[in-house]
Amino acid sequence: MKRIKFVLAACIGMACGMTMHAAETDGEGYPVMYLTGDFIQDQWSFSSDYKFTREGETYTLHVDNLPASKQFKITNDDWTLNYGGDSQVNGEVVISESITVIGKQNGANFSSGGMTDLTITFQLNRQGSTNINFIVNGKTPEVVGISGTLPVLYINVRNEDGSFNNEIISKDLDHKNYFQAEYWLDLNGCSWMEEEGAKSIGSEAEPLPLEIKARGNWTRRGFSKKPFKLKLGEKQKMLGMTKSKHFALLAHADDSHGYLRNFTGFNLGRRIGLPWTPAQQPVEVVINGDYRGLYFLTESIRIEKDRINITELDDNVSDPSLISGGYLVELDNYDEENQIQMDEKSCVSDQYLDLLRITFDTPEVYSPEQRRFVTDQFTAMNDAVGANSDELWRYLDLDDAARYYIVEEIISHTESYHGSTYLFRDHGADQKWHFSPLWDCGNAYSGPTDGFLYDHDAYGNTWIPSIRTNDTFNEKVRRTWLWFMSTRYNGLIDDIDSYVSHISAAAKSDRIRWAGQQVPDGGQEVCDNSDMVSRRNRVVNHLEGKINWLKGHFGDFTTEGTDIEPERDTTPAAPLPDYVGFEKVSADIDSTDLPAEYFNLQGIRVNAPSAGEIYIERRGTSATLRIAH
């Protein structure tokens, strides 16, 4: 054993006795890697029989056997890049069965316990450690890194020959095309989540189908830990959330606040009563046997019964009776093809003005009639914002606008109203646009505790600086704030503390996984949240400081608070344009056929309508725009 260790040391120090030369690279500039050791005839030399193949960042080698008591390492041909074990037992790391270990540059020798039908895979990391998979006799190795405190989502993406397609976990994955995959979700003994109704789904022996692709913009391009979009083969109640095929796996690789940015924003959105706010659950993720760290399985934004519960309008609809809705759009900060653009108007002289970009979400493709309707709706709102006019509340729901703003202001989210800002409108004549759902609070706590969010974003915040000059809006904010802080805010800090206790161990495992890993060109390292206590304190201190400051602007709820929820705004919706068709009713209308209540377009109750008159028919909470003829 001493002889072997001496030879290895000499190899490293003298480049294996070779004349110094540039390290061997392949046609794409990647280092050529070998398995070398004392099992080779010329000990510790480089043999083509033990040269790794490469696909993307992943290196793979298959050998029929490695006899017992043979030492080895993985290295390039001049030993400037070599992997050994990161822990030592008698000076070596013994590998005898399928296992994933952390390979450390210049680490300890590996030692074979005797292995047949051996496949070795690893992802290249030129600066730090990497996971090395030893697969013996085709058996999947146990995953290294799982904390054991949260459910584990396993995903396998395979090539046609059954081997793993590791493009899905490449740091340079940039496209948004779906990969065909399989998954299973192991609750892993997580009792607190089981109490919330969560269950394991599928198994390693019987995995279920899904499609997976990268999602996001900067978070996709800038980090090795990618966020993903999932489309399950069939609807599931993933970890107790709403039953659906559609979920997101959010990495929060850029969240330096203990993964509490989205958690706090979403929690506040549900507490204040926005129409629908996504739920999320923490989960550890393994893809192709590689531990990927702590993720957040999140309900995707969808028009569905248990999510955004409005009429789902098809693509390319031209029927005038249908084009009033429903619509889901995003106020975006990227130029997209499926988008309406117009100059943002403002009644604030020093406001930064960007293009108003209305990106189509659902439907995704507009007919000329749909595009005309949405363009006209946003033009009317944009004009009203620019004129500081209450005409805005004939198109935009005042109550949800106030609630949405209060949440974003509490968390000092300077990038709100600047991308990832969603609005929806249901079908019908008496419908308005609603600020909802909340999404991507990724820059929460980026503003100060003693300033409004829109005063601290160099890129501007669509509409909200102008809306904040509107007396009707500000009064609604004041009344909603006094009610909310008196009745529904309490308990948020307890929720944060519970959440921190649940994810702290996994946060440490995530840090071990990503510390020192290579990043994409122009990207950055995954944030370190291993000290969840300090992150929690940072968030709570910010919340307390901001709320104390807002008391001086929105009202001191400790003395003025109320448990009476403000009444909903009764401003009638603006009438639909004349090119939007309506369901027609018979000309033979008499008093016995009419509903109990009917109104004109100004919302005033009227008698039986005359032929040709447009009116609103109400049956309970249902309303339909009709023409009598």
XYZ file of C-alpha atoms in Angstrom:
629
model
C 0.000 0.000 0.000
C 2.827 2.403 0.795
C 4.374 1.716 -2.609
C 1.135 2.633 -4.369
C 0.692 5.827 -2.423
C 4.278 6.823 -3.156
C 3.811 6.230 -6.881
C 0.624 8.315 -6.914
C 2.316 11.172 -5.130
C 5.168 11.018 -7.599
C 2.709 10.955 -10.496
C 0.973 14.056 -9.306
C 4.185 15.908 -8.596
C 5.913 14.990 -11.867
C 2.951 14.628 -14.216
C 3.345 10.814 -14.144
C 6.947 10.942 -15.341
C 5.868 12.383 -18.682
C 7.429 15.338 -20.396
C 5.373 18.395 -19.451
C 2.830 19.194 -22.174
C -0.527 20.820 -22.640
C -3.302 18.664 -21.246
C -5.174 16.609 -23.834
C -8.544 18.041 -24.879
C -11.280 16.867 -27.221
C -12.663 18.690 -30.257
C -14.806 20.979 -28.086
C -12.034 21.945 -25.698
C -13.063 19.659 -22.845
C -10.360 17.729 -20.980
C -10.004 14.055 -21.867
C -10.483 12.074 -18.650
C -9.191 8.624 -17.700
C -9.603 6.057 -14.989
C -6.055 5.192 -13.922
C -4.452 3.225 -11.100
C -2.464 0.143 -10.180
C -4.785 -2.174 -12.106
C -3.134 -1.007 -15.361
C -0.108 -2.937 -16.585
C 2.031 0.204 -16.592
C 0.762 1.349 -13.224
C -0.943 4.750 -13.090
C -0.461 5.337 -16.824
C -3.179 6.312 -19.291
C -4.888 3.699 -21.431
C -7.523 4.184 -24.137
C -9.343 1.212 -22.605
C -10.096 3.410 -19.601
C -10.881 6.699 -21.356
C -14.224 8.330 -20.511
C -16.689 9.327 -23.193
C -18.373 12.699 -22.835
C -21.863 14.003 -23.556
C -22.266 17.624 -22.578
C -20.826 18.000 -19.090
C -21.264 14.295 -18.275
C -18.435 11.755 -18.523
C -19.135 8.008 -18.682
C -16.961 4.873 -18.605
C -17.890 1.181 -18.491
C -15.412 -1.524 -17.439
C -16.069 -5.227 -17.006
C -14.372 -5.454 -13.625
C -11.989 -3.912 -11.160
C -10.276 -6.487 -8.942
C -10.316 -6.049 -5.190
C -7.623 -4.034 -3.416
C -6.786 -1.984 -6.496
C -6.455 1.776 -6.117
C -7.518 4.322 -8.705
C -8.438 7.923 -9.434
C -10.159 9.861 -12.237
C -7.846 12.335 -13.928
C -6.767 14.070 -17.105
C -3.423 13.155 -18.663
C -1.282 15.703 -16.829
C -2.967 15.352 -13.408
C -3.954 19.032 -13.311
C -7.586 17.940 -12.956
C -8.129 14.827 -10.857
C -10.845 13.450 -8.599
C -10.440 11.320 -5.518
C -12.571 10.809 -2.427
C -13.475 13.628 -0.047
C -13.182 11.428 3.054
C -10.577 8.879 4.038
C -10.593 5.536 5.791
C -7.032 4.337 6.261
C -6.007 6.735 3.521
C -8.486 5.525 0.887
C -12.164 5.438 -0.080
C -13.336 1.865 -0.659
C -15.909 1.327 -3.437
C -17.466 -2.150 -3.496
C -21.083 -1.582 -4.560
C -23.324 0.900 -6.327
C -22.921 4.263 -4.644
C -22.721 7.975 -5.320
C -19.804 9.706 -3.636
C -18.517 13.243 -3.622
C -15.386 13.407 -5.749
C -12.880 15.971 -4.562
C -10.050 17.393 -6.623
C -6.716 16.045 -5.337
C -8.705 13.879 -2.935
C -7.851 10.488 -1.463
C -7.349 7.371 -3.589
C -10.363 5.235 -4.341
C -9.921 1.529 -3.652
C -11.877 -1.255 -5.347
C -13.611 -3.767 -3.156
C -13.979 -5.941 -6.246
C -16.561 -4.756 -8.809
C -17.970 -6.284 -12.013
C -20.069 -4.667 -14.738
C -19.063 -1.227 -13.494
C -20.282 2.063 -14.991
C -18.830 5.337 -13.703
C -20.445 8.705 -14.457
C -19.755 12.224 -13.240
C -20.304 15.820 -14.287
C -17.204 17.898 -14.863
C -16.466 20.660 -12.366
C -13.157 22.358 -13.029
C -13.169 24.345 -9.786
C -14.588 22.087 -7.096
C -16.162 18.777 -6.136
C -18.618 16.680 -8.127
C -20.866 13.682 -7.560
C -19.392 10.447 -8.949
C -21.815 7.587 -9.608
C -20.501 4.037 -9.370
C -23.102 1.671 -10.828
C -22.297 -2.007 -10.190
C -24.195 -4.741 -12.042
C -26.752 -2.180 -13.230
C -27.998 -1.400 -9.726
C -28.984 2.242 -9.149
C -26.755 3.732 -6.436
C -28.158 5.312 -3.338
C -28.221 9.075 -3.642
C -25.752 11.072 -1.585
C -26.871 14.342 -0.038
C -30.558 13.859 0.823
C -31.267 15.340 4.247
C -34.022 12.822 5.037
C -36.327 15.528 6.430
C -38.499 16.281 3.389
C -40.271 14.378 0.608
C -38.033 13.414 -2.304
C -39.069 13.838 -5.945
C -37.200 11.437 -8.216
C -37.069 12.183 -11.957
C -35.352 10.127 -14.643
C -34.810 11.428 -18.175
C -33.563 8.714 -20.533
C -32.253 8.338 -24.050
C -33.805 5.824 -26.419
C -31.261 3.178 -25.335
C -32.319 3.590 -21.693
C -29.246 5.516 -20.575
C -29.661 8.787 -18.700
C -30.005 11.956 -20.775
C -28.062 14.364 -18.627
C -28.667 17.401 -20.810
C -31.549 18.102 -18.416
C -29.059 18.766 -15.605
C -26.360 20.480 -17.615
C -25.360 23.875 -16.262
C -25.634 25.163 -19.838
C -29.192 23.954 -20.505
C -30.759 26.963 -22.185
C -33.724 25.821 -24.281
C -37.291 25.337 -23.081
C -38.150 22.147 -24.954
C -39.828 19.312 -23.097
C -37.977 16.106 -22.213
C -39.940 12.864 -21.838
C -39.335 11.494 -18.356
C -40.639 9.419 -15.463
C -41.059 10.274 -11.792
C -42.066 9.106 -8.387
C -42.626 11.095 -5.222
C -41.543 9.558 -1.928
C -43.101 11.205 1.135
C -40.023 9.926 2.981
C -41.701 9.804 6.402
C -42.469 13.548 6.421
C -45.201 13.494 9.069
C -46.053 17.202 9.083
C -46.785 17.103 5.378
C -48.741 13.869 5.729
C -50.981 15.696 8.200
C -51.686 18.203 5.395
C -52.927 15.377 3.161
C -49.729 14.605 1.260
C -49.081 11.083 -0.025
C -46.367 9.234 -1.909
C -47.054 8.890 -5.636
C -45.640 6.106 -7.796
C -42.464 4.233 -6.903
C -39.049 3.340 -8.279
C -40.509 0.019 -9.463
C -43.573 1.704 -10.991
C -42.670 5.269 -11.984
C -45.199 7.541 -13.660
C -44.790 9.504 -16.900
C -44.200 13.232 -17.082
C -42.673 15.890 -19.285
C -40.076 18.275 -17.884
C -38.443 21.399 -19.282
C -36.428 24.358 -18.065
C -38.427 27.472 -17.183
C -37.705 31.073 -16.199
C -35.418 33.641 -17.781
C -32.452 34.819 -15.702
C -32.949 32.013 -13.183
C -32.657 29.522 -16.061
C -29.603 31.046 -17.740
C -27.692 32.320 -14.721
C -27.542 29.303 -12.412
C -26.471 25.663 -12.568
C -29.442 24.818 -10.342
C -32.245 25.236 -12.876
C -35.970 25.783 -12.312
C -38.276 23.415 -14.182
C -41.817 23.113 -15.457
C -43.559 19.762 -14.997
C -46.456 18.308 -16.957
C -47.619 15.064 -15.378
C -49.098 12.236 -17.388
C -52.276 12.486 -15.325
C -53.627 14.833 -12.684
C -52.266 14.390 -9.155
C -52.649 16.089 -5.777
C -48.928 16.667 -5.404
C -48.097 17.001 -1.696
C -51.674 17.923 -0.853
C -51.970 20.773 -3.382
C -54.736 21.187 -5.951
C -55.159 18.262 -8.336
C -53.594 19.088 -11.679
C -51.085 17.999 -14.302
C -49.210 21.291 -14.105
C -46.605 22.215 -11.489
C -43.361 24.173 -11.311
C -40.157 23.122 -9.589
C -38.703 26.426 -8.402
C -35.025 26.375 -7.488
C -34.859 29.775 -5.739
C -31.151 29.684 -6.542
C -31.059 33.479 -6.237
C -32.995 33.745 -2.962
C -30.554 35.022 -0.349
C -33.346 35.344 2.230
C -33.727 31.743 3.331
C -36.197 30.771 0.572
C -38.667 33.083 2.320
C -39.377 35.546 -0.483
C -42.060 33.563 -2.296
C -43.171 31.916 0.916
C -43.942 35.258 2.576
C -45.539 36.823 -0.491
C -47.778 33.826 -1.183
C -48.711 33.536 2.491
C -49.777 37.185 2.575
C -51.705 36.801 -0.690
C -53.807 34.007 0.773
C -54.314 35.839 4.063
C -55.487 39.072 2.431
C -57.951 37.246 0.189
C -56.671 37.634 -3.356
C -58.739 35.540 -5.804
C -56.162 32.718 -6.014
C -52.592 32.447 -4.811
C -50.355 29.473 -5.673
C -49.431 26.966 -2.992
C -45.951 25.497 -2.737
C -44.272 22.715 -0.778
C -40.558 22.141 -0.116
C -39.101 18.977 -1.620
C -35.658 17.540 -2.295
C -35.054 16.608 -5.930
C -33.022 13.829 -7.530
C -32.660 13.808 -11.328
C -30.975 10.868 -13.046
C -29.612 9.739 -9.705
C -28.024 13.132 -9.038
C -29.075 14.994 -5.888
C -30.112 18.476 -7.022
C -30.876 20.008 -3.644
C -33.848 21.797 -2.094
C -36.644 22.821 -4.474
C -40.162 24.180 -4.101
C -42.942 22.271 -5.839
C -45.394 25.011 -6.782
C -48.829 25.169 -8.355
C -48.429 26.579 -11.856
C -50.585 29.494 -12.936
C -53.475 27.908 -14.808
C -57.084 28.599 -15.654
C -58.588 25.644 -13.811
C -61.456 25.110 -11.400
C -59.223 25.034 -8.318
C -56.834 27.746 -9.503
C -57.935 30.725 -11.608
C -61.604 29.794 -11.807
C -62.782 31.684 -14.894
C -64.013 30.720 -18.343
C -61.139 29.341 -20.404
C -61.151 30.938 -23.831
C -59.692 29.027 -26.772
C -56.995 30.290 -29.121
C -58.003 32.203 -32.248
C -61.625 32.787 -31.294
C -63.481 35.222 -33.558
C -67.068 34.660 -32.369
C -68.154 38.121 -31.084
C -70.211 36.541 -28.293
C -67.088 34.856 -26.838
C -64.259 37.357 -27.121
C -64.972 39.202 -23.861
C -63.092 36.501 -21.926
C -61.684 34.825 -20.086
C -58.155 36.135 -20.389
C -54.989 35.695 -18.370
C -52.138 38.069 -19.268
C -48.785 39.071 -17.850
C -47.336 42.570 -17.587
C -43.936 41.597 -18.892
C -40.431 43.036 -18.991
C -39.306 41.015 -22.016
C -40.267 41.475 -25.649
C -42.255 38.454 -26.806
C -44.004 37.528 -30.043
C -47.379 36.870 -28.380
C -47.614 40.353 -26.936
C -49.368 43.708 -27.239
C -47.151 46.748 -26.686
C -48.003 50.370 -26.045
C -46.354 53.369 -24.427
C -47.083 53.501 -20.719
C -48.904 56.646 -19.658
C -48.333 58.359 -16.364
C -49.593 61.252 -14.286
C -46.338 61.336 -12.277
C -43.748 63.619 -13.808
C -40.602 61.843 -12.586
C -41.778 58.268 -13.180
C -39.546 55.975 -15.236
C -41.653 54.911 -18.216
C -41.107 51.672 -20.070
C -43.177 49.985 -22.728
C -46.384 48.434 -21.467
C -46.015 44.818 -22.569
C -49.136 42.660 -22.313
C -48.056 39.061 -22.901
C -50.710 36.471 -23.741
C -50.825 33.571 -21.292
C -54.270 32.027 -21.789
C -55.233 31.919 -24.559
C -51.785 31.873 -26.104
C -52.784 32.833 -29.643
C -55.170 35.722 -30.307
C -57.426 36.161 -33.295
C -57.612 39.719 -34.678
C -60.867 40.132 -32.712
C -59.291 38.999 -29.453
C -56.263 41.224 -29.982
C -58.536 44.196 -30.688
C -60.564 43.617 -27.525
C -57.561 43.237 -25.189
C -55.808 46.192 -26.835
C -58.869 48.387 -26.342
C -59.235 47.288 -22.711
C -55.627 48.078 -21.830
C -55.674 51.306 -23.810
C -58.650 52.457 -21.734
C -56.910 51.512 -18.474
C -53.637 53.074 -19.600
C -55.427 56.323 -20.491
C -57.215 56.376 -17.131
C -53.969 55.794 -15.238
C -52.291 58.607 -17.144
C -55.163 60.970 -16.348
C -55.489 59.991 -12.669
C -59.116 59.140 -13.326
C -61.638 56.948 -11.513
C -62.595 55.692 -14.967
C -59.911 53.090 -14.214
C -62.186 51.307 -11.734
C -64.717 50.613 -14.472
C -62.121 48.294 -16.024
C -59.911 47.249 -13.107
C -61.157 45.703 -9.858
C -60.344 48.242 -7.152
C -60.372 45.835 -4.202
C -57.934 43.326 -5.675
C -55.705 46.152 -6.911
C -55.457 47.451 -3.336
C -54.858 44.018 -1.803
C -52.236 43.103 -4.376
C -50.391 46.364 -3.754
C -50.453 45.999 0.044
C -48.768 42.586 -0.194
C -46.058 43.832 -2.563
C -45.431 46.894 -0.390
C -45.165 44.914 2.855
C -42.440 42.722 1.345
C -40.702 45.728 -0.312
C -40.776 43.980 -3.671
C -39.203 46.595 -5.929
C -39.520 44.462 -9.066
C -43.265 44.033 -8.736
C -45.305 45.591 -11.555
C -42.236 44.950 -13.734
C -42.689 41.446 -15.132
C -44.366 38.393 -13.610
C -47.384 40.606 -12.862
C -50.594 38.823 -13.846
C -54.107 40.046 -14.501
C -57.196 38.085 -15.490
C -60.661 38.907 -16.798
C -63.618 36.530 -16.901
C -66.159 36.306 -19.718
C -69.127 38.619 -19.552
C -70.344 42.185 -19.689
C -70.027 43.035 -16.018
C -66.489 41.694 -15.581
C -63.304 43.602 -14.781
C -59.577 42.898 -14.799
C -58.069 41.663 -11.517
C -54.490 41.992 -10.267
C -53.887 38.311 -9.487
C -52.326 35.856 -8.995
C -49.139 36.772 -7.180
C -46.069 35.193 -8.756
C -42.300 35.432 -8.506
C -41.566 37.459 -5.389
C -37.897 36.894 -6.202
C -36.852 40.439 -5.312
C -38.812 40.739 -2.098
C -36.982 42.678 0.644
C -34.922 44.454 -2.038
C -36.383 47.834 -1.094
C -35.765 49.753 2.124
C -37.970 49.605 5.208
C -38.554 53.359 5.045
C -39.643 53.906 1.449
C -42.285 52.912 -1.083
C -41.280 50.133 -3.466
C -41.810 52.219 -6.607
C -39.311 54.826 -5.439
C -36.470 52.287 -5.436
C -36.538 50.429 -8.759
C -34.333 51.741 -11.533
C -36.393 49.856 -14.117
C -39.738 51.310 -13.158
C -42.981 49.740 -11.957
C -45.843 49.752 -14.446
C -48.779 51.987 -13.452
C -48.435 51.796 -9.652
C -46.722 55.188 -9.117
C -49.639 56.826 -10.952
C -52.277 54.693 -9.249
C -50.867 55.794 -5.904
C -51.891 59.377 -6.707
C -55.536 58.286 -7.015
C -57.590 59.250 -3.940
C -60.099 56.428 -4.403
C -57.314 53.855 -4.523
C -55.485 55.299 -1.517
C -58.643 55.308 0.587
C -59.282 51.676 -0.347
C -55.688 50.830 0.582
C -56.046 52.597 3.947
C -59.283 50.818 4.877
C -58.051 47.432 3.665
C -54.751 47.873 5.530
C -56.455 48.695 8.843
C -58.709 45.640 8.523
C -56.005 43.243 7.301
C -53.370 44.143 9.875
C -55.969 43.919 12.651
C -57.401 40.550 11.687
C -55.415 38.433 9.223
C -51.746 39.370 9.399
C -51.289 37.830 12.830
C -49.781 34.361 12.569
C -47.440 35.106 9.664
C -44.311 35.020 11.839
C -45.407 31.712 13.377
C -45.802 30.327 9.845
C -42.307 31.525 8.966
C -40.823 29.883 12.066
C -42.557 26.597 11.322
C -41.371 26.687 7.737
C -37.795 27.409 8.753
C -37.809 24.442 11.124
C -39.034 22.167 8.320
C -36.456 23.142 5.683
C -33.309 23.955 7.710
C -31.653 20.542 7.328
C -32.399 20.439 3.589
C -31.004 23.978 3.224
C -27.692 22.725 4.637
C -27.719 19.770 2.220
C -28.447 22.146 -0.642
C -25.429 24.235 0.283
C -23.163 21.193 0.376
C -24.469 20.195 -3.058
C -23.883 23.541 -4.754
C -20.914 25.091 -2.933
C -18.051 25.614 -5.374
C -19.938 24.268 -8.387
C -19.272 25.684 -11.832
C -21.676 28.343 -13.046
C -22.836 29.130 -16.592
C -20.925 31.809 -18.461
C -21.978 35.176 -17.052
C -23.910 33.478 -14.241
C -23.466 33.312 -10.510
C -23.274 30.831 -7.660
C -26.309 29.383 -5.951
C -27.125 31.362 -2.798
C -26.027 29.976 0.550
C -28.962 29.522 2.942
C -27.295 27.040 5.279
C -27.765 29.426 8.236
C -31.563 29.579 8.227
C -31.759 31.225 11.654
C -29.918 34.348 10.493
C -31.949 34.398 7.274
C -35.181 34.150 9.259
C -34.141 37.005 11.547
C -33.229 39.155 8.560
C -36.673 38.656 7.014
C -38.632 39.165 10.229
C -36.681 42.320 11.099
C -37.407 43.698 7.625
C -41.122 42.942 7.908
C -41.362 44.554 11.327
C -39.446 47.649 10.189
C -41.505 48.086 7.026
C -44.856 47.597 8.769
C -43.902 50.112 11.445
C -43.045 52.646 8.720
C -46.262 51.956 6.773
C -48.319 52.641 9.894
C -47.390 56.302 9.448
C -48.723 56.305 5.874
C -51.625 53.845 5.734
C -52.848 54.207 9.321
C -51.889 52.947 12.775
C -53.861 49.711 13.061
C -52.966 49.438 16.741
C -55.260 52.408 17.444
C -57.440 52.682 14.300
C -57.779 49.008 13.435
C -61.087 47.355 12.632
C -62.373 43.820 12.269
C -64.878 44.898 9.623
C -63.783 43.980 6.113
C -64.258 46.844 3.648
C -67.215 46.440 1.332
C -66.408 45.558 -2.257
C -66.356 48.400 -4.754
C -69.666 48.815 -6.612
C -68.435 50.877 -9.560
C -70.234 49.389 -12.599
C -68.089 47.804 -15.275
C -67.594 49.770 -18.471
C -69.921 48.637 -21.256
C -68.478 46.282 -23.808
C -67.694 47.778 -27.226
C -70.287 47.387 -29.950
C -68.176 44.851 -31.874
C -68.506 42.393 -28.989
C -71.633 40.354 -29.662
C -74.215 39.346 -27.074
C -76.556 36.472 -26.666
C -79.897 37.502 -28.140
C -83.276 36.828 -26.537
C -86.674 36.480 -28.107
C -88.528 39.609 -29.225
C -91.623 38.244 -27.515
C -90.621 39.319 -24.032
C -93.259 39.651 -21.368
C -93.047 40.244 -17.656
C -93.434 36.583 -16.742
C -90.379 35.576 -18.821
C -88.064 38.281 -17.465
C -85.777 37.573 -14.502
C -86.524 39.121 -11.148
C -83.770 41.749 -11.592
C -82.449 43.534 -14.658
C -80.312 46.635 -15.056
C -79.143 49.101 -17.660
C -75.447 49.441 -18.537
C -74.973 52.002 -15.747
C -76.037 49.392 -13.186
C -79.421 51.013 -12.465
C -82.424 48.715 -12.080
C -84.869 49.171 -14.957
C -88.299 47.942 -15.991
C -88.882 45.454 -18.811
C -86.481 46.338 -21.649
C -87.749 47.540 -24.968
C -86.862 45.934 -28.266
C -83.292 46.804 -29.269
C -82.295 47.779 -25.722
C -79.111 46.307 -24.207
C -79.606 45.238 -20.608
C -78.056 43.099 -17.875
C -80.057 40.090 -16.752
C -79.345 38.915 -13.221
C -80.251 35.594 -11.642
C -78.789 35.495 -8.154
C -75.055 36.080 -8.572
C -75.115 35.283 -12.303
C -75.289 38.136 -14.832
C -75.655 38.080 -18.623
C -75.605 40.941 -21.111
C -78.526 40.682 -23.548
C -80.263 42.561 -26.336
C -84.052 42.612 -26.418
C -85.483 42.565 -29.920
